[in-house]
Every structure is written in C-alpha cells, then in structure tokens.
Amino acid sequence: MKNAAGQYHVCFVCTEEADLLPRADGEGGDLEPVGVDLGIESLVTLSTGEKVGNPRWFENEQERLRREQQKLSRKEKKGPDGPSNNWERQRKRVAKVHQRIQDRRKDFIEKLTTRLAHDFDVI
C-alpha cells in the first residue's frame, strides 16, 4: 500500500508466541504499580511524581508544516491536463512533513509505553 508521501507499507503476521516480561521488582514481593495521568502542561504525570513533558520538536515541525502548506496554496492547481507539476511536487512535500510528524509522535509514544511496561508491573 502506498501513502500520500509516496512510501510503501507492508503488513505481515507473526504466529510465534512472545515471552513474558520479567517482573519489575525481581522475583518476589508485591507488584509495583503506577498511575498515569494525561495532561496539558506535561504529557504524562506518573503517580511516582515523575512528569514526562511534551516533545520539544513539535513546535518546530508545526512551523515547517505551516510554511510548506503556504507554499502549496500559492501554486496553481488547475490546468487543462490536471494539476501542475509544481503543485504536485509541493503536495508531496506537505505529505512528507505530515508523515514525519506522525512518525515522530508514534515513536515517542511507543518509547514511553515500552519504558513504562519495563519499569512497572501494573499500570
């Protein structure tokens, strides 16, 4: 499948069973729980008092997206044979910026959830 940024994606299924993660506190004792609160000022606040802030790169990416979309709006889309080459080229640039933002968000969230799963037994 091809997305708007021109990247191809493949989907596959793995039928092998995954191993369980070891307990965060070692073998014996109580389970180590943590509460998670999603917020505006900080992305996540844990019951341990730790705050995970919003990614600092987001504002820069939003500015880059704004500039690329402005450039796209200035291009002439229509023509007798369909969209112009310049408009199509700029549309792909905008799609790539959107894809980059999506990938960076997904990566940040996956790293955070993996860290929480490794550090705590109960979320």
PDB file of C-alpha atoms in Angstrom:
ATOM      1  CA  MET A   1       0.000   0.000   0.000  1.00  0.00           C
ATOM      2  CA  LYS A   2       1.337   3.470  -0.855  1.00  0.00           C
ATOM      3  CA  ASN A   3       0.622   6.538   1.289  1.00  0.00           C
ATOM      4  CA  ALA A   4       0.378  10.207   0.250  1.00  0.00           C
ATOM      5  CA  ALA A   5       4.094  10.769   0.945  1.00  0.00           C
ATOM      6  CA  GLY A   6       4.999   8.099  -1.616  1.00  0.00           C
ATOM      7  CA  GLN A   7       6.079   5.473   0.915  1.00  0.00           C
ATOM      8  CA  TYR A   8       5.113   1.826   0.596  1.00  0.00           C
ATOM      9  CA  HIS A   9       3.925  -0.155   3.636  1.00  0.00           C
ATOM     10  CA  VAL A  10       3.813  -3.896   4.088  1.00  0.00           C
ATOM     11  CA  CYS A  11       1.769  -5.779   6.672  1.00  0.00           C
ATOM     12  CA  PHE A  12       2.669  -9.247   7.938  1.00  0.00           C
ATOM     13  CA  VAL A  13       1.555 -11.574  10.724  1.00  0.00           C
ATOM     14  CA  CYS A  14       3.797 -13.435  13.171  1.00  0.00           C
ATOM     15  CA  THR A  15       2.371 -16.603  14.669  1.00  0.00           C
ATOM     16  CA  GLU A  16       5.075 -17.225  17.284  1.00  0.00           C
ATOM     17  CA  GLU A  17       4.185 -16.640  20.940  1.00  0.00           C
ATOM     18  CA  ALA A  18       6.011 -13.835  22.742  1.00  0.00           C
ATOM     19  CA  ASP A  19       7.840 -14.321  26.041  1.00  0.00           C
ATOM     20  CA  LEU A  20       6.534 -12.581  29.158  1.00  0.00           C
ATOM     21  CA  LEU A  21       8.487  -9.654  30.567  1.00  0.00           C
ATOM     22  CA  PRO A  22      10.252 -10.254  33.883  1.00  0.00           C
ATOM     23  CA  ARG A  23       8.738  -8.536  36.923  1.00  0.00           C
ATOM     24  CA  ALA A  24       9.994  -5.042  37.611  1.00  0.00           C
ATOM     25  CA  ASP A  25      10.797  -5.688  41.294  1.00  0.00           C
ATOM     26  CA  GLY A  26      12.574  -9.007  40.768  1.00  0.00           C
ATOM     27  CA  GLU A  27      11.038 -12.366  41.580  1.00  0.00           C
ATOM     28  CA  GLY A  28       9.366 -11.988  44.973  1.00  0.00           C
ATOM     29  CA  GLY A  29       7.360  -9.282  46.717  1.00  0.00           C
ATOM     30  CA  ASP A  30       4.428  -7.133  45.764  1.00  0.00           C
ATOM     31  CA  LEU A  31       3.722  -5.906  42.285  1.00  0.00           C
ATOM     32  CA  GLU A  32       4.997  -2.395  41.539  1.00  0.00           C
ATOM     33  CA  PRO A  33       2.004  -0.279  40.401  1.00  0.00           C
ATOM     34  CA  VAL A  34       1.958   3.159  38.767  1.00  0.00           C
ATOM     35  CA  GLY A  35      -0.861   5.544  37.954  1.00  0.00           C
ATOM     36  CA  VAL A  36      -0.800   7.595  34.749  1.00  0.00           C
ATOM     37  CA  ASP A  37      -2.470  10.984  34.317  1.00  0.00           C
ATOM     38  CA  LEU A  38      -2.571  12.613  30.882  1.00  0.00           C
ATOM     39  CA  GLY A  39      -2.377  16.388  30.989  1.00  0.00           C
ATOM     40  CA  ILE A  40      -1.903  19.580  29.019  1.00  0.00           C
ATOM     41  CA  GLU A  41       1.209  21.136  30.563  1.00  0.00           C
ATOM     42  CA  SER A  42       3.027  17.819  30.814  1.00  0.00           C
ATOM     43  CA  LEU A  43       2.082  14.954  28.539  1.00  0.00           C
ATOM     44  CA  VAL A  44       2.076  12.340  31.320  1.00  0.00           C
ATOM     45  CA  THR A  45       2.328  12.591  35.094  1.00  0.00           C
ATOM     46  CA  LEU A  46       3.067   9.356  36.932  1.00  0.00           C
ATOM     47  CA  SER A  47       1.931   8.548  40.469  1.00  0.00           C
ATOM     48  CA  THR A  48       5.618   8.395  41.424  1.00  0.00           C
ATOM     49  CA  GLY A  49       5.796  12.167  40.854  1.00  0.00           C
ATOM     50  CA  GLU A  50       7.685  11.947  37.559  1.00  0.00           C
ATOM     51  CA  LYS A  51       6.467  14.243  34.785  1.00  0.00           C
ATOM     52  CA  VAL A  52       7.050  13.485  31.120  1.00  0.00           C
ATOM     53  CA  GLY A  53       6.875  16.694  29.112  1.00  0.00           C
ATOM     54  CA  ASN A  54       5.551  17.267  25.650  1.00  0.00           C
ATOM     55  CA  PRO A  55       8.099  16.766  22.876  1.00  0.00           C
ATOM     56  CA  ARG A  56      10.035  19.970  22.206  1.00  0.00           C
ATOM     57  CA  TRP A  57      10.296  19.324  18.473  1.00  0.00           C
ATOM     58  CA  PHE A  58       6.554  19.656  17.907  1.00  0.00           C
ATOM     59  CA  GLU A  59       6.506  23.468  17.582  1.00  0.00           C
ATOM     60  CA  ASN A  60       9.303  23.402  15.001  1.00  0.00           C
ATOM     61  CA  GLU A  61       7.505  20.772  12.954  1.00  0.00           C
ATOM     62  CA  GLN A  62       4.240  22.741  13.093  1.00  0.00           C
ATOM     63  CA  GLU A  63       6.060  25.824  11.793  1.00  0.00           C
ATOM     64  CA  ARG A  64       7.629  23.794   8.990  1.00  0.00           C
ATOM     65  CA  LEU A  65       4.215  22.367   8.071  1.00  0.00           C
ATOM     66  CA  ARG A  66       2.680  25.851   8.052  1.00  0.00           C
ATOM     67  CA  ARG A  67       5.348  27.152   5.653  1.00  0.00           C
ATOM     68  CA  GLU A  68       5.026  24.177   3.284  1.00  0.00           C
ATOM     69  CA  GLN A  69       1.222  24.482   3.214  1.00  0.00           C
ATOM     70  CA  GLN A  70       1.521  28.189   2.449  1.00  0.00           C
ATOM     71  CA  LYS A  71       3.751  27.375  -0.498  1.00  0.00           C
ATOM     72  CA  LEU A  72       1.203  24.818  -1.694  1.00  0.00           C
ATOM     73  CA  SER A  73      -1.655  27.313  -1.513  1.00  0.00           C
ATOM     74  CA  ARG A  74       0.311  29.700  -3.743  1.00  0.00           C
ATOM     75  CA  LYS A  75       0.771  27.100  -6.501  1.00  0.00           C
ATOM     76  CA  GLU A  76      -1.739  26.866  -9.297  1.00  0.00           C
ATOM     77  CA  LYS A  77      -3.559  23.581  -9.042  1.00  0.00           C
ATOM     78  CA  LYS A  78      -5.784  23.520 -12.075  1.00  0.00           C
ATOM     79  CA  GLY A  79      -4.832  23.137 -15.667  1.00  0.00           C
ATOM     80  CA  PRO A  80      -6.292  21.550 -18.782  1.00  0.00           C
ATOM     81  CA  ASP A  81      -4.324  18.331 -18.221  1.00  0.00           C
ATOM     82  CA  GLY A  82      -4.769  18.097 -14.442  1.00  0.00           C
ATOM     83  CA  PRO A  83      -2.683  19.526 -11.604  1.00  0.00           C
ATOM     84  CA  SER A  84       0.547  21.320 -12.451  1.00  0.00           C
ATOM     85  CA  ASN A  85       3.889  19.645 -11.796  1.00  0.00           C
ATOM     86  CA  ASN A  86       4.887  22.324  -9.273  1.00  0.00           C
ATOM     87  CA  TRP A  87       1.628  21.893  -7.362  1.00  0.00           C
ATOM     88  CA  GLU A  88       2.024  18.101  -7.309  1.00  0.00           C
ATOM     89  CA  ARG A  89       5.667  18.367  -6.154  1.00  0.00           C
ATOM     90  CA  GLN A  90       4.682  20.713  -3.317  1.00  0.00           C
ATOM     91  CA  ARG A  91       1.757  18.459  -2.332  1.00  0.00           C
ATOM     92  CA  LYS A  92       4.238  15.610  -1.869  1.00  0.00           C
ATOM     93  CA  ARG A  93       6.455  17.845   0.302  1.00  0.00           C
ATOM     94  CA  VAL A  94       3.468  18.657   2.536  1.00  0.00           C
ATOM     95  CA  ALA A  95       2.594  14.953   2.743  1.00  0.00           C
ATOM     96  CA  LYS A  96       6.179  14.147   3.781  1.00  0.00           C
ATOM     97  CA  VAL A  97       6.060  16.719   6.591  1.00  0.00           C
ATOM     98  CA  HIS A  98       2.755  15.232   7.798  1.00  0.00           C
ATOM     99  CA  GLN A  99       4.308  11.752   7.675  1.00  0.00           C
ATOM    100  CA  ARG A 100       7.373  12.916   9.622  1.00  0.00           C
ATOM    101  CA  ILE A 101       5.177  14.397  12.375  1.00  0.00           C
ATOM    102  CA  GLN A 102       3.124  11.206  12.533  1.00  0.00           C
ATOM    103  CA  ASP A 103       6.227   9.010  12.715  1.00  0.00           C
ATOM    104  CA  ARG A 104       7.870  11.130  15.437  1.00  0.00           C
ATOM    105  CA  ARG A 105       4.684  11.135  17.563  1.00  0.00           C
ATOM    106  CA  LYS A 106       4.301   7.382  17.213  1.00  0.00           C
ATOM    107  CA  ASP A 107       7.967   6.791  18.078  1.00  0.00           C
ATOM    108  CA  PHE A 108       7.745   8.991  21.188  1.00  0.00           C
ATOM    109  CA  ILE A 109       4.606   7.248  22.478  1.00  0.00           C
ATOM    110  CA  GLU A 110       5.975   3.760  21.761  1.00  0.00           C
ATOM    111  CA  LYS A 111       9.216   4.522  23.619  1.00  0.00           C
ATOM    112  CA  LEU A 112       7.255   5.904  26.582  1.00  0.00           C
ATOM    113  CA  THR A 113       4.871   2.931  26.806  1.00  0.00           C
ATOM    114  CA  THR A 114       7.750   0.455  26.448  1.00  0.00           C
ATOM    115  CA  ARG A 115       9.622   2.163  29.282  1.00  0.00           C
ATOM    116  CA  LEU A 116       6.524   2.056  31.497  1.00  0.00           C
ATOM    117  CA  ALA A 117       5.950  -1.618  30.704  1.00  0.00           C
ATOM    118  CA  HIS A 118       9.554  -2.477  31.629  1.00  0.00           C
ATOM    119  CA  ASP A 119       9.688  -0.357  34.799  1.00  0.00           C
ATOM    120  CA  PHE A 120       6.305  -1.208  36.349  1.00  0.00           C
ATOM    121  CA  ASP A 121       4.228  -4.342  36.812  1.00  0.00           C
ATOM    122  CA  VAL A 122       0.766  -2.775  36.980  1.00  0.00           C
ATOM    123  CA  ILE A 123      -0.280   0.363  35.120  1.00  0.00           C
TER     124      ILE A 123
END
